[in-house]
Coordinates of C-alpha atoms and ligand atoms in Angstrom, one line a residue:
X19 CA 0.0 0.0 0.0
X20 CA 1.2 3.3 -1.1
X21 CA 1.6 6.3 1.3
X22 CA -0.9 7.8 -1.1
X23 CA -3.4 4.7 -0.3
X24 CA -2.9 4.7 3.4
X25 CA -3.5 8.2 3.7
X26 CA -7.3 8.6 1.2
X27 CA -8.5 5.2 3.0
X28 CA -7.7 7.8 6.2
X29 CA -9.5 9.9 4.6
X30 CA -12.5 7.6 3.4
X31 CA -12.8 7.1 7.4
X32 CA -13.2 10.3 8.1
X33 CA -16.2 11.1 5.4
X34 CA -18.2 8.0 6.1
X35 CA -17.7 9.4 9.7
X36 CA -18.8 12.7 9.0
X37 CA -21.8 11.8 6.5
X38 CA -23.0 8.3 7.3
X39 CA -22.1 6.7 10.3
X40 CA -23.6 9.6 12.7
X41 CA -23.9 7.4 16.0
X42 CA -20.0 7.1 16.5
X43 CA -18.5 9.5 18.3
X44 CA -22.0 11.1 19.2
X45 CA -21.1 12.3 22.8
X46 CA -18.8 14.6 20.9
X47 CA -21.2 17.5 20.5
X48 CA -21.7 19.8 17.8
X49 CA -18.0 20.5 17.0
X50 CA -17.9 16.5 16.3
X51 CA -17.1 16.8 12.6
X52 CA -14.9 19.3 12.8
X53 CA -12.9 16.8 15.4
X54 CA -12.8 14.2 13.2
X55 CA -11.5 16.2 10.5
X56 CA -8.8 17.2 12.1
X57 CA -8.1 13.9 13.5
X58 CA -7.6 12.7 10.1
X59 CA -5.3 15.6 9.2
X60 CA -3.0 14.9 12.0
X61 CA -3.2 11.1 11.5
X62 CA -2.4 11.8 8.0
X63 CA 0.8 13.5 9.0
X64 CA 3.9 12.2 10.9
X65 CA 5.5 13.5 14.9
X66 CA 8.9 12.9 13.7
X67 CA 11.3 11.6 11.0
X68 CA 14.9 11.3 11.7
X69 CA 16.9 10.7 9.1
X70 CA 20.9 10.4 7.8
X71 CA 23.4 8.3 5.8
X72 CA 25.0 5.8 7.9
X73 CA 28.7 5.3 6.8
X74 CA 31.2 2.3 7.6
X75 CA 34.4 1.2 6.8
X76 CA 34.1 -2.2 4.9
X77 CA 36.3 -5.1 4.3
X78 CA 38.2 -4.0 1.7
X79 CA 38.9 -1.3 3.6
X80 CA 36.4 1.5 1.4
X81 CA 33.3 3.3 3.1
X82 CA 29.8 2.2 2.8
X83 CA 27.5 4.5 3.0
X84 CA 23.5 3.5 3.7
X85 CA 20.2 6.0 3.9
X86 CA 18.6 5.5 7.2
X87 CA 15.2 6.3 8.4
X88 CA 13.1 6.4 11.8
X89 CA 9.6 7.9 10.7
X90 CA 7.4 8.1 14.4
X91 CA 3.9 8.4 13.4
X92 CA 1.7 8.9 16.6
X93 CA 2.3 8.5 20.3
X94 CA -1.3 9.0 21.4
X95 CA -1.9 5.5 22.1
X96 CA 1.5 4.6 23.7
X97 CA 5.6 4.8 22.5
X98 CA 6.3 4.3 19.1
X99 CA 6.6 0.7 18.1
X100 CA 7.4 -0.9 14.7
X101 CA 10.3 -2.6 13.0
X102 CA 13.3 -1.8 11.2
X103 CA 13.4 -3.0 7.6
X104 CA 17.1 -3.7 5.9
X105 CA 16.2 -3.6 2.2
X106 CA 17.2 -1.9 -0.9
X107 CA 13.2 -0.7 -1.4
X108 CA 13.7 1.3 2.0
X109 CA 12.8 5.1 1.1
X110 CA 11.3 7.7 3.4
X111 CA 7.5 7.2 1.8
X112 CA 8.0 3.3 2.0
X113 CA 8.2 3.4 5.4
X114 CA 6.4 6.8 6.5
X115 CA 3.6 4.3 5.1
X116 CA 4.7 1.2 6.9
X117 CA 4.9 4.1 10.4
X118 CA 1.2 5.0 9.5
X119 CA 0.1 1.4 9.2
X120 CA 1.8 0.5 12.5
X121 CA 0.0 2.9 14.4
X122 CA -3.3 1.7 13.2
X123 CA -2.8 -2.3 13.5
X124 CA -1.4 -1.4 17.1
X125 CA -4.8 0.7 17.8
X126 CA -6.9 -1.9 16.6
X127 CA -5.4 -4.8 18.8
X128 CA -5.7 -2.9 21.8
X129 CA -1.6 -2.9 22.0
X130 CA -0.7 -0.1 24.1
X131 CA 1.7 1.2 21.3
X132 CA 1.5 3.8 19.0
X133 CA 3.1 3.8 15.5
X134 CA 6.4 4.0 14.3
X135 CA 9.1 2.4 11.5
X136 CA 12.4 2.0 10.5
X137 CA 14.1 1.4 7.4
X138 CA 18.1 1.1 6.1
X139 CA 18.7 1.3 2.5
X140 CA 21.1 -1.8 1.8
X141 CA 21.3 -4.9 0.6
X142 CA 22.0 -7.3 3.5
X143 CA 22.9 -10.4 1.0
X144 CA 26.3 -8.1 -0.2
X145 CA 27.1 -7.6 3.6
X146 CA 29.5 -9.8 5.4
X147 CA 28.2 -10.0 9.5
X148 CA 31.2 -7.3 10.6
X149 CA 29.4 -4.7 7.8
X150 CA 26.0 -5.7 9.2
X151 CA 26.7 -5.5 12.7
X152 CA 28.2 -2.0 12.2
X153 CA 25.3 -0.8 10.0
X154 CA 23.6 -1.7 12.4
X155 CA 25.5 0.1 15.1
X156 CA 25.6 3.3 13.4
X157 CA 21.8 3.2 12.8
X158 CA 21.4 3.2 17.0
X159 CA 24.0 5.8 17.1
X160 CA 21.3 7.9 14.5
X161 CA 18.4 7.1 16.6
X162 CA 20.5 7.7 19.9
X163 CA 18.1 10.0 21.7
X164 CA 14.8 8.9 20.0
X165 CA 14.4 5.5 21.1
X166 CA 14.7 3.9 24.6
X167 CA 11.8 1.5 26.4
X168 CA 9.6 4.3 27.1
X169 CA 9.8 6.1 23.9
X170 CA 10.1 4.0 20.9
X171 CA 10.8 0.8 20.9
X172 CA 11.9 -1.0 17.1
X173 CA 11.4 -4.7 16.4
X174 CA 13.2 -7.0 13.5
X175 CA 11.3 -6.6 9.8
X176 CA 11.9 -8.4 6.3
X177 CA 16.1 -8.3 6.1
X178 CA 16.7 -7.7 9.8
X179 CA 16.2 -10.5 12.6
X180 CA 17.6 -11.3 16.6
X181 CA 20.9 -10.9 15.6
X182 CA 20.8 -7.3 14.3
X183 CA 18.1 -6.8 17.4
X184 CA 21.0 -8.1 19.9
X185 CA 23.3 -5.8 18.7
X186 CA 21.2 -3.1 18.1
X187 CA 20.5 -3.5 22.5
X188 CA 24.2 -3.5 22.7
X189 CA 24.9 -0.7 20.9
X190 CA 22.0 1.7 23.0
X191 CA 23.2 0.2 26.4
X192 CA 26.7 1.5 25.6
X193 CA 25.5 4.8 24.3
X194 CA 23.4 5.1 27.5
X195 CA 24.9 3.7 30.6
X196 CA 22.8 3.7 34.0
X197 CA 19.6 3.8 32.3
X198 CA 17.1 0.7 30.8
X199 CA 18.1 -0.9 28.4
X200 CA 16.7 -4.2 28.0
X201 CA 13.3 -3.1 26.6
X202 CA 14.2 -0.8 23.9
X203 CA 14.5 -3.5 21.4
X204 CA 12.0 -6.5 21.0
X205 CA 12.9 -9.3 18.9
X206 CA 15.8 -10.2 20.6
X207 CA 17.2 -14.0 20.9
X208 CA 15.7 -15.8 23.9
X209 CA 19.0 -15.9 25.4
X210 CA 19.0 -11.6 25.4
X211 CA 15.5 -11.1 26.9
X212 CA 13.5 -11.9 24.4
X213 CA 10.3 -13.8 24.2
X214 CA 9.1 -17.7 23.1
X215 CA 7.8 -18.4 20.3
X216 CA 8.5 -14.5 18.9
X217 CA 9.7 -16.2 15.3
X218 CA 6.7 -18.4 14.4
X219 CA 3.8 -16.1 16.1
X220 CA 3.1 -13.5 13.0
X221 CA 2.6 -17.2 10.6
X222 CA 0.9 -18.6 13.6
X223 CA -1.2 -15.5 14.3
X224 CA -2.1 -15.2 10.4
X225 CA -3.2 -18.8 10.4
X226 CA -5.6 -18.4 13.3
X227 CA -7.5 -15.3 12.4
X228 CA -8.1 -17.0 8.8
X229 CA -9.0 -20.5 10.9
X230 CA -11.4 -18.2 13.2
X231 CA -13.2 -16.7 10.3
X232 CA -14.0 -20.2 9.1
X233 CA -14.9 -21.8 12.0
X234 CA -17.4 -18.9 13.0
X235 CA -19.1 -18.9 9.9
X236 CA -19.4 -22.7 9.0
X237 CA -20.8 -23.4 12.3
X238 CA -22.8 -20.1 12.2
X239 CA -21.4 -18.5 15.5
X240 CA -21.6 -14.8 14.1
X241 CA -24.6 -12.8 13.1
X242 CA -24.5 -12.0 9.3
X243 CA -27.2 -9.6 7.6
X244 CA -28.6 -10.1 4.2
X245 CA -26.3 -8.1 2.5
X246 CA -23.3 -11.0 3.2
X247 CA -25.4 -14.4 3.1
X248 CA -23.9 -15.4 -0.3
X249 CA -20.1 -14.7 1.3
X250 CA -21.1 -16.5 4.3
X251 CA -22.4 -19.7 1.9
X252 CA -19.4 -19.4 0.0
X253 CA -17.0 -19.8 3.0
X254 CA -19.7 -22.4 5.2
X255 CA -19.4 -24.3 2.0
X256 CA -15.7 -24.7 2.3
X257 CA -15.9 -25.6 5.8
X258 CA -18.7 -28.0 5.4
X259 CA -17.3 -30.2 3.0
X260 CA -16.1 -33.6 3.3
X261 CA -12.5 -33.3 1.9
X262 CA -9.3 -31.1 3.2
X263 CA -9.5 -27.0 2.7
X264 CA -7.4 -26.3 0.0
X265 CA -4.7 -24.1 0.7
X266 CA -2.3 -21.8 -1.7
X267 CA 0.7 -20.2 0.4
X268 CA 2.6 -17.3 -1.4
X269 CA 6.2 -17.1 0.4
X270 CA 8.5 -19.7 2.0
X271 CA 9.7 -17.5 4.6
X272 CA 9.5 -17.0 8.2
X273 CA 5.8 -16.1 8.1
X274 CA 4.4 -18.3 5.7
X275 CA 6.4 -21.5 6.9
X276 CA 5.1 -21.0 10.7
X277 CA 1.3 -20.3 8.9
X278 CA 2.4 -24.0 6.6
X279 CA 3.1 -25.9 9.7
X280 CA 0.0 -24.3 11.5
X281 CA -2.5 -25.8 8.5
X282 CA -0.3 -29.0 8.2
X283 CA -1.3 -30.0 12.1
X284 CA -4.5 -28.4 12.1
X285 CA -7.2 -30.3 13.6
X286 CA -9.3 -29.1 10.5
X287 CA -8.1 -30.9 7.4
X288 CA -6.3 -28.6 5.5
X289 CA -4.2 -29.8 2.2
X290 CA -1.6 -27.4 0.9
X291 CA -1.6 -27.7 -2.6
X292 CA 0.9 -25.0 -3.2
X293 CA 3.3 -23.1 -2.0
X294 CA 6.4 -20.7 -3.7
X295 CA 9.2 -18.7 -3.3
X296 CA 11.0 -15.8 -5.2
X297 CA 12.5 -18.5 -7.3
X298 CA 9.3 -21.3 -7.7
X299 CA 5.9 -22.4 -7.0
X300 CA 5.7 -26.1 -5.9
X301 CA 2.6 -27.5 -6.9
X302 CA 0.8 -31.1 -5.7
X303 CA -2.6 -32.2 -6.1
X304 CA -2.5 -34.3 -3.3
X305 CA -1.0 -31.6 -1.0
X306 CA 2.1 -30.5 0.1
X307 CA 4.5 -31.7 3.4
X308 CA 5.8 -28.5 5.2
X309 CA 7.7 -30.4 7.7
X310 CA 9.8 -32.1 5.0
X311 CA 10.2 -28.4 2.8
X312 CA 10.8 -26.2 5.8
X313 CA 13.9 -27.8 6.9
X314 CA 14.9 -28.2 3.4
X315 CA 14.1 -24.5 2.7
X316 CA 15.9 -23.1 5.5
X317 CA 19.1 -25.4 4.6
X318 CA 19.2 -24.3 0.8
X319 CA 17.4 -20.8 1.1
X320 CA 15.2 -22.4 -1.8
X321 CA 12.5 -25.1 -2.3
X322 CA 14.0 -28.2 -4.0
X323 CA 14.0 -28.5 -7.9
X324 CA 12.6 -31.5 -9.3
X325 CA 15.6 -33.7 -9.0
X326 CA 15.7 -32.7 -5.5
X327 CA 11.8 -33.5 -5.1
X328 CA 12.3 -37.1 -6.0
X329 CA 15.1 -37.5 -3.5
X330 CA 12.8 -36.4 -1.0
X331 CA 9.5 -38.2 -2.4
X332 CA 7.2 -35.5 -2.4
X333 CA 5.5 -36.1 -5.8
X334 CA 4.7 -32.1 -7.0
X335 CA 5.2 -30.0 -10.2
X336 CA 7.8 -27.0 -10.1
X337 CA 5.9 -23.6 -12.2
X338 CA 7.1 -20.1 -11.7
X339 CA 6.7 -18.1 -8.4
X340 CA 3.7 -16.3 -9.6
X341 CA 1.8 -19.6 -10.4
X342 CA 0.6 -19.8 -6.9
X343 CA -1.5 -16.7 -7.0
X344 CA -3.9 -18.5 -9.5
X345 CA -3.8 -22.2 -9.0
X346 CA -7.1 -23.9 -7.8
X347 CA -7.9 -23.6 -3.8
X348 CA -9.9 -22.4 -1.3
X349 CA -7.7 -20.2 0.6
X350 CA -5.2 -18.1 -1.0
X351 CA -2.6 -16.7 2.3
X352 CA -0.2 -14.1 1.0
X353 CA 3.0 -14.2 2.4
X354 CA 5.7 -12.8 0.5
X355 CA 6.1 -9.2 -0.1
X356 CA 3.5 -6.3 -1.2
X357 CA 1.9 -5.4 -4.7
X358 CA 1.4 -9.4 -5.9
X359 CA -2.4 -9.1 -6.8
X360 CA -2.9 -6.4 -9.1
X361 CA -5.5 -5.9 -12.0
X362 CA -3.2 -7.6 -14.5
X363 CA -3.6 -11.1 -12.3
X364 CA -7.2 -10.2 -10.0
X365 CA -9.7 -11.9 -12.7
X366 CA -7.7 -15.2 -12.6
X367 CA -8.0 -15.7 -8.8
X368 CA -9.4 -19.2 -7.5
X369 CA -9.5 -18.5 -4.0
X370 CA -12.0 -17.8 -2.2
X371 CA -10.5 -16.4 0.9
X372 CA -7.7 -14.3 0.5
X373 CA -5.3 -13.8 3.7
X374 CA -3.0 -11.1 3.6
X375 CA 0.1 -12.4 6.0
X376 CA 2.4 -10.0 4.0
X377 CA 1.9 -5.8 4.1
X378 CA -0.3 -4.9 1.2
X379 CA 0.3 -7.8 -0.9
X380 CA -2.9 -6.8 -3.1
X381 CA -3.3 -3.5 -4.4
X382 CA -6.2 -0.9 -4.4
X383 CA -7.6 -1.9 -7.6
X384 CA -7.4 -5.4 -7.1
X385 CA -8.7 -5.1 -3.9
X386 CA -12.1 -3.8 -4.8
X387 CA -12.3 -6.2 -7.9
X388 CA -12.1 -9.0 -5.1
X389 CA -14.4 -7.7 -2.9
X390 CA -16.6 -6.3 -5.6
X391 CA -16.2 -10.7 -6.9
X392 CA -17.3 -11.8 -3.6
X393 CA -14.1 -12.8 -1.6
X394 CA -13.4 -12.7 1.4
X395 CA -9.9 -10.7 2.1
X396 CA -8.7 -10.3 5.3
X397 CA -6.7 -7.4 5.5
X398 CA -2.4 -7.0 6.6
X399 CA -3.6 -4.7 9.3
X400 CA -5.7 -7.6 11.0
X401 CA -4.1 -10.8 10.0
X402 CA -0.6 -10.3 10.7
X403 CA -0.4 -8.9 14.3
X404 CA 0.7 -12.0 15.6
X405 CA 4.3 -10.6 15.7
X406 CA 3.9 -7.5 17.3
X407 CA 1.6 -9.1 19.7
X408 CA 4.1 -10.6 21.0
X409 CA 6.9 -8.4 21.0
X410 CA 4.1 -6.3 23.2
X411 CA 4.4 -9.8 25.6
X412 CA 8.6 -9.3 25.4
X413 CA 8.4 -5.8 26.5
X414 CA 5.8 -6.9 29.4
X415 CA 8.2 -9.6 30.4
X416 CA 11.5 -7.1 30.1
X417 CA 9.4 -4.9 32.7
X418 CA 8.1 -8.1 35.4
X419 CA 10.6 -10.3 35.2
X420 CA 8.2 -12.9 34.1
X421 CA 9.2 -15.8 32.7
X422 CA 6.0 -17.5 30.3
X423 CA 6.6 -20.9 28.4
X424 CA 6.7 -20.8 24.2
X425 CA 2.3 -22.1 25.1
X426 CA 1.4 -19.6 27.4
X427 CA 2.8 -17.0 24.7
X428 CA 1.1 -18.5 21.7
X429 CA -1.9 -19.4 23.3
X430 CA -2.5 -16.0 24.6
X431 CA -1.4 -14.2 21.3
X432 CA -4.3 -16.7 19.8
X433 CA -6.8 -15.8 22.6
X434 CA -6.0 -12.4 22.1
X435 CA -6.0 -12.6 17.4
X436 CA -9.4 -14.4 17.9
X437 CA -10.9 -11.2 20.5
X438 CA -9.6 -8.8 17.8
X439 CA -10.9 -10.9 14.9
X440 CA -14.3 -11.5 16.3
X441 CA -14.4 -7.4 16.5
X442 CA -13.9 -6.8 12.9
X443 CA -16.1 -10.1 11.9
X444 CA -18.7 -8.4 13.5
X445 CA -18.7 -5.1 11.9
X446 CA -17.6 -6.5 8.6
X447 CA -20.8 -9.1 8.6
X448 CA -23.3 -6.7 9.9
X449 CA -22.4 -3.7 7.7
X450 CA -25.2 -2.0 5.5
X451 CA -22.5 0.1 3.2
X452 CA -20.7 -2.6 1.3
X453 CA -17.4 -1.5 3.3
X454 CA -14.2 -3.7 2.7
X455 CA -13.0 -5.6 6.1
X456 CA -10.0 -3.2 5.7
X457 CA -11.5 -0.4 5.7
X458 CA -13.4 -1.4 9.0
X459 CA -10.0 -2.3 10.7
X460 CA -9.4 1.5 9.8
X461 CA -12.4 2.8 11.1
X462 CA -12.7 1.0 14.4
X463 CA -8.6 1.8 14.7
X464 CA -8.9 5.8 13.8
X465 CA -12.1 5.8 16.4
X466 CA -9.9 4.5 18.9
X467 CA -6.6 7.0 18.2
X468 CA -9.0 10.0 18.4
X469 CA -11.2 9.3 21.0
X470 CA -7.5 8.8 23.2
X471 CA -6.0 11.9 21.5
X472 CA -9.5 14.0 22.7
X473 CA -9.3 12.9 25.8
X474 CA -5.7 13.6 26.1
X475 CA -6.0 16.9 25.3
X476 CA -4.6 16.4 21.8
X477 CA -7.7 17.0 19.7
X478 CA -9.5 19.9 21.3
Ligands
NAD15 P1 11.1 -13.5 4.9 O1 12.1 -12.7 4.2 O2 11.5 -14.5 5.9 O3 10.3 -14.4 3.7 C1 9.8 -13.9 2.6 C2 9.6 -15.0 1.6 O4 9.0 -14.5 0.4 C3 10.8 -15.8 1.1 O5 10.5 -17.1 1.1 C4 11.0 -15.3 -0.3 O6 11.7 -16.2 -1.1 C5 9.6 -15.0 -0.7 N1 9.5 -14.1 -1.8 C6 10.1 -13.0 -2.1 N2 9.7 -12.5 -3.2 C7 8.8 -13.3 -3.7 C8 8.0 -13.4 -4.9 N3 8.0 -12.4 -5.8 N4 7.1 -14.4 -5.1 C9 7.0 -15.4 -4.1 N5 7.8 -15.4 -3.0 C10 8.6 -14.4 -2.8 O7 10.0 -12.5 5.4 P2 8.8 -12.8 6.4 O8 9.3 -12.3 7.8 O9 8.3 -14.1 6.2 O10 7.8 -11.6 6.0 C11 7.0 -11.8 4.9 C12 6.0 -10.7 4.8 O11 5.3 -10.6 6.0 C13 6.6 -9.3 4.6 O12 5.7 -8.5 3.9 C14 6.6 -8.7 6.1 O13 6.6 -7.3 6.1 C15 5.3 -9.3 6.6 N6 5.3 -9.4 8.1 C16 6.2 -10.2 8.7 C17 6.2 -10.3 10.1 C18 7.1 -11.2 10.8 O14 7.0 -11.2 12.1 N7 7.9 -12.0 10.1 C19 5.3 -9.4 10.8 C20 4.4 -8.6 10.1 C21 4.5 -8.6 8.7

């Protein structure tokens, strides 16, 4: 999603506010409208962007020199929280709009967060581990005065993981001796403060809100108006039949192979007919064995060629990465990297429930061709909270000393992706206006940042 996106939906909130959906807000009085005007200005505007060009020396002894950014969005809902990306894509509007949509998935889990992101312009595959960890370093040296545990606090993104996360909390404690430390970075190791079961929980997370949206409407545990009866048939049908939910996965990565593993052992038969990666799409009739292609995957940093598939018995085709989007399933889960669905591919899509695990994998267009198809998309800012979830749990922990086993986390980052699912369910299934679930995430999120920033004093 561009910052362009991100910002009109902002501003589709705000008019359906303001002209059709009078009863929110309504204690407001008769400057309401104006309130949530200008609550949409400001949200569509950033605190703070720090920016500079981090510079090392490399191996061969010449100087590197990276863009960096920290974009805060809003604090009215709690310190800045988001990750830091580590990608040649990384520009200031990539991740001002990454910032924006931080703030709003933190809002709408109840995460006591507000937004914020970070972003290094490099390519981390060109980097030996001493260039890394010094990029890494000099970005905390950037940031020096602008993070900390009770202002913002970064998290690993796509290109970034523990390691950089360890020495990122290394760097800050030297920079600021005699002060916390331990909470300023989430996404550590376990061995550096950090929390169980923090890798698999966004593919884990993803899984369970998709899982929850089935189970409520096959087994008709959720109100739904007439306006949605044929979605609801469409999904019930899926759930009601006798053979496995077919399953598509887009991305071999730590995401999707947690959300592969998740549908492999789920008690509801799921068969994953395909999956893919920037190189392939693997495709089997007869479904898929994640726990024979994840280890494989994370040993080649591929998926096996056909050669390699015979070794390992798994009978499947190899087609090009893209293949997955389209082949026949139930459940399309997107979780690779943004822009995949777009008006050149949307007509040719099988699925009929489409979960976004990656950040705006389908575009605007495609987006309202889907919905307008009757499909069922459930939106980045929903689905893939998992993560931050429990990075929220880390920072908890980093404060109480608490100690929780891998269960306890995952179980209450489920407990917690159902609660927030069953919200938006609810709204989407019982809407009169034809709104997209995203769109609803948006709304019940922006109600929730400006209600908090009237009440602080910050809307007035
Ligand atoms: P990752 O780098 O571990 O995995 C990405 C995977 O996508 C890799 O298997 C890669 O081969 C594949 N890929 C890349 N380009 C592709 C293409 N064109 N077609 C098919 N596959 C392609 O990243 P990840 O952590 O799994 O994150 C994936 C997405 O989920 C990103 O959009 C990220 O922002 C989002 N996300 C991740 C987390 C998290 O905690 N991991 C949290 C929130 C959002």
């Amino acid at each position: 999603m561009t910052e362009n996106t991100t910002t009109r939906l902002i501003q589709s909130v705000v008019d359906h506010l303001v002209e059709t959906d009078t009863d929110a807000l309504n204690g407001w009085g008769e400057n309401r409208n104006q309130l949530i005007q200008v609550g949409g200005d400001m949200l569509k505007g950033v605190d703070k962007v720090i920016s500079g060009d981090l510079r090392i020396i490399k191996d061969d002894g010449t100087v590197g020199t990276y863009p960096a950014f920290r974009v805060q969005h809003n604090n009215a809902c709690g310190y800045y929280k988001g990750g830091i990306r580590f990608s040649t894509g990384v520009n200031q509007a990539e991740v001002t709009t990454l910032s924006m949509l931080m703030t709003l998935k933190n809002a709408l889990h109840h995460l006591p967060y507000g937004g914020g992101k970070g972003g290094v312009h490099i390519d981390v595959r060109k980097h030996s581990k001493r260039e890394l960890r010094d990029v890494s370093q000099a970005y905390v040296r950037l940031l020096k005065n602008d993070i900390g545990p009770y202002l913002d606090i970064p998290a690993p993104d796509v290109g970034s993981g523990e390691e950089v996360m360890d020495w990122m909390t290394n760097e800050y404690k030297a920079l600021h001796p005699n002060e916390p430390f331990i909470n300023t970075f989430t996404g550590k190791s376990i061995a550096n403060g950090g929390a169980k079961g923090r890798s698999e929980s966004t593919g884990i997370g993803t899984f369970t809100s998709y899982l929850y949206l089935l189970d409520i409407l096959t087994n008709d545990k959720i109100e739904v108006n007439e306006a949605h009866q044929s979605v609801k048939e469409s999904v019930k049908a899926i759930g009601k039949k006798d053979e496995p939910v077919k399953l598509a996965i887009q991305g071999f990565g730590n995401l999707s192979q947690a959300s592969a593993l998740a549908a492999y052992n789920c008690e509801v038969p799921h068969k994953i007919v395909a999956i893919s990666d920037s190189r392939s799409t693997l495709y089997s009739e007869n479904g898929l064995d994640p726990e024979v292609l994840v280890p494989f995957k994370q040993k080649h940093d591929r998926l096996p060629n056909e050669s390699e598939l015979k070794e390992l018995g798994i009978e499947a085709t190899v087609e090009d990465p893209k293949a997955v989007l389209t082949v026949d399933c139930d459940v399309l889960l997107l979780g690779a990297i943004e822009n995949q669905i777009t008006k050149d591919n949307q007509a040719d899509i099988k699925a009929t429930i489409l979960v976004e695990g990656a950040n705006g994998p389908i575009d605007r267009d495609a987006d309202d061709y889907l919905e307008s198809q009757g499909k069922v998309i459930i939106p980045d800012v929903l689905a893939n909270a998992g993560g931050v979830t429990v990075s929220y749990f880390e920072w908890r922990q980093g404060n109480t000393n608490e100690d929780k086993s891998k269960e306890e986390i995952l179980n209450d980052m489920n407990q917690r992706m159902k609660d927030v699912s069953h919200e938006v369910f609810s709204a989407y299934f019982t809407s009169e206006h034809g709104e997209s679930m995203r769109f609803l995430c948006f709304k019940l999120a922006f109600i929730r940042i400006i209600d908090v920033m009237k009440r602080t004093g910050k809307l007035i």
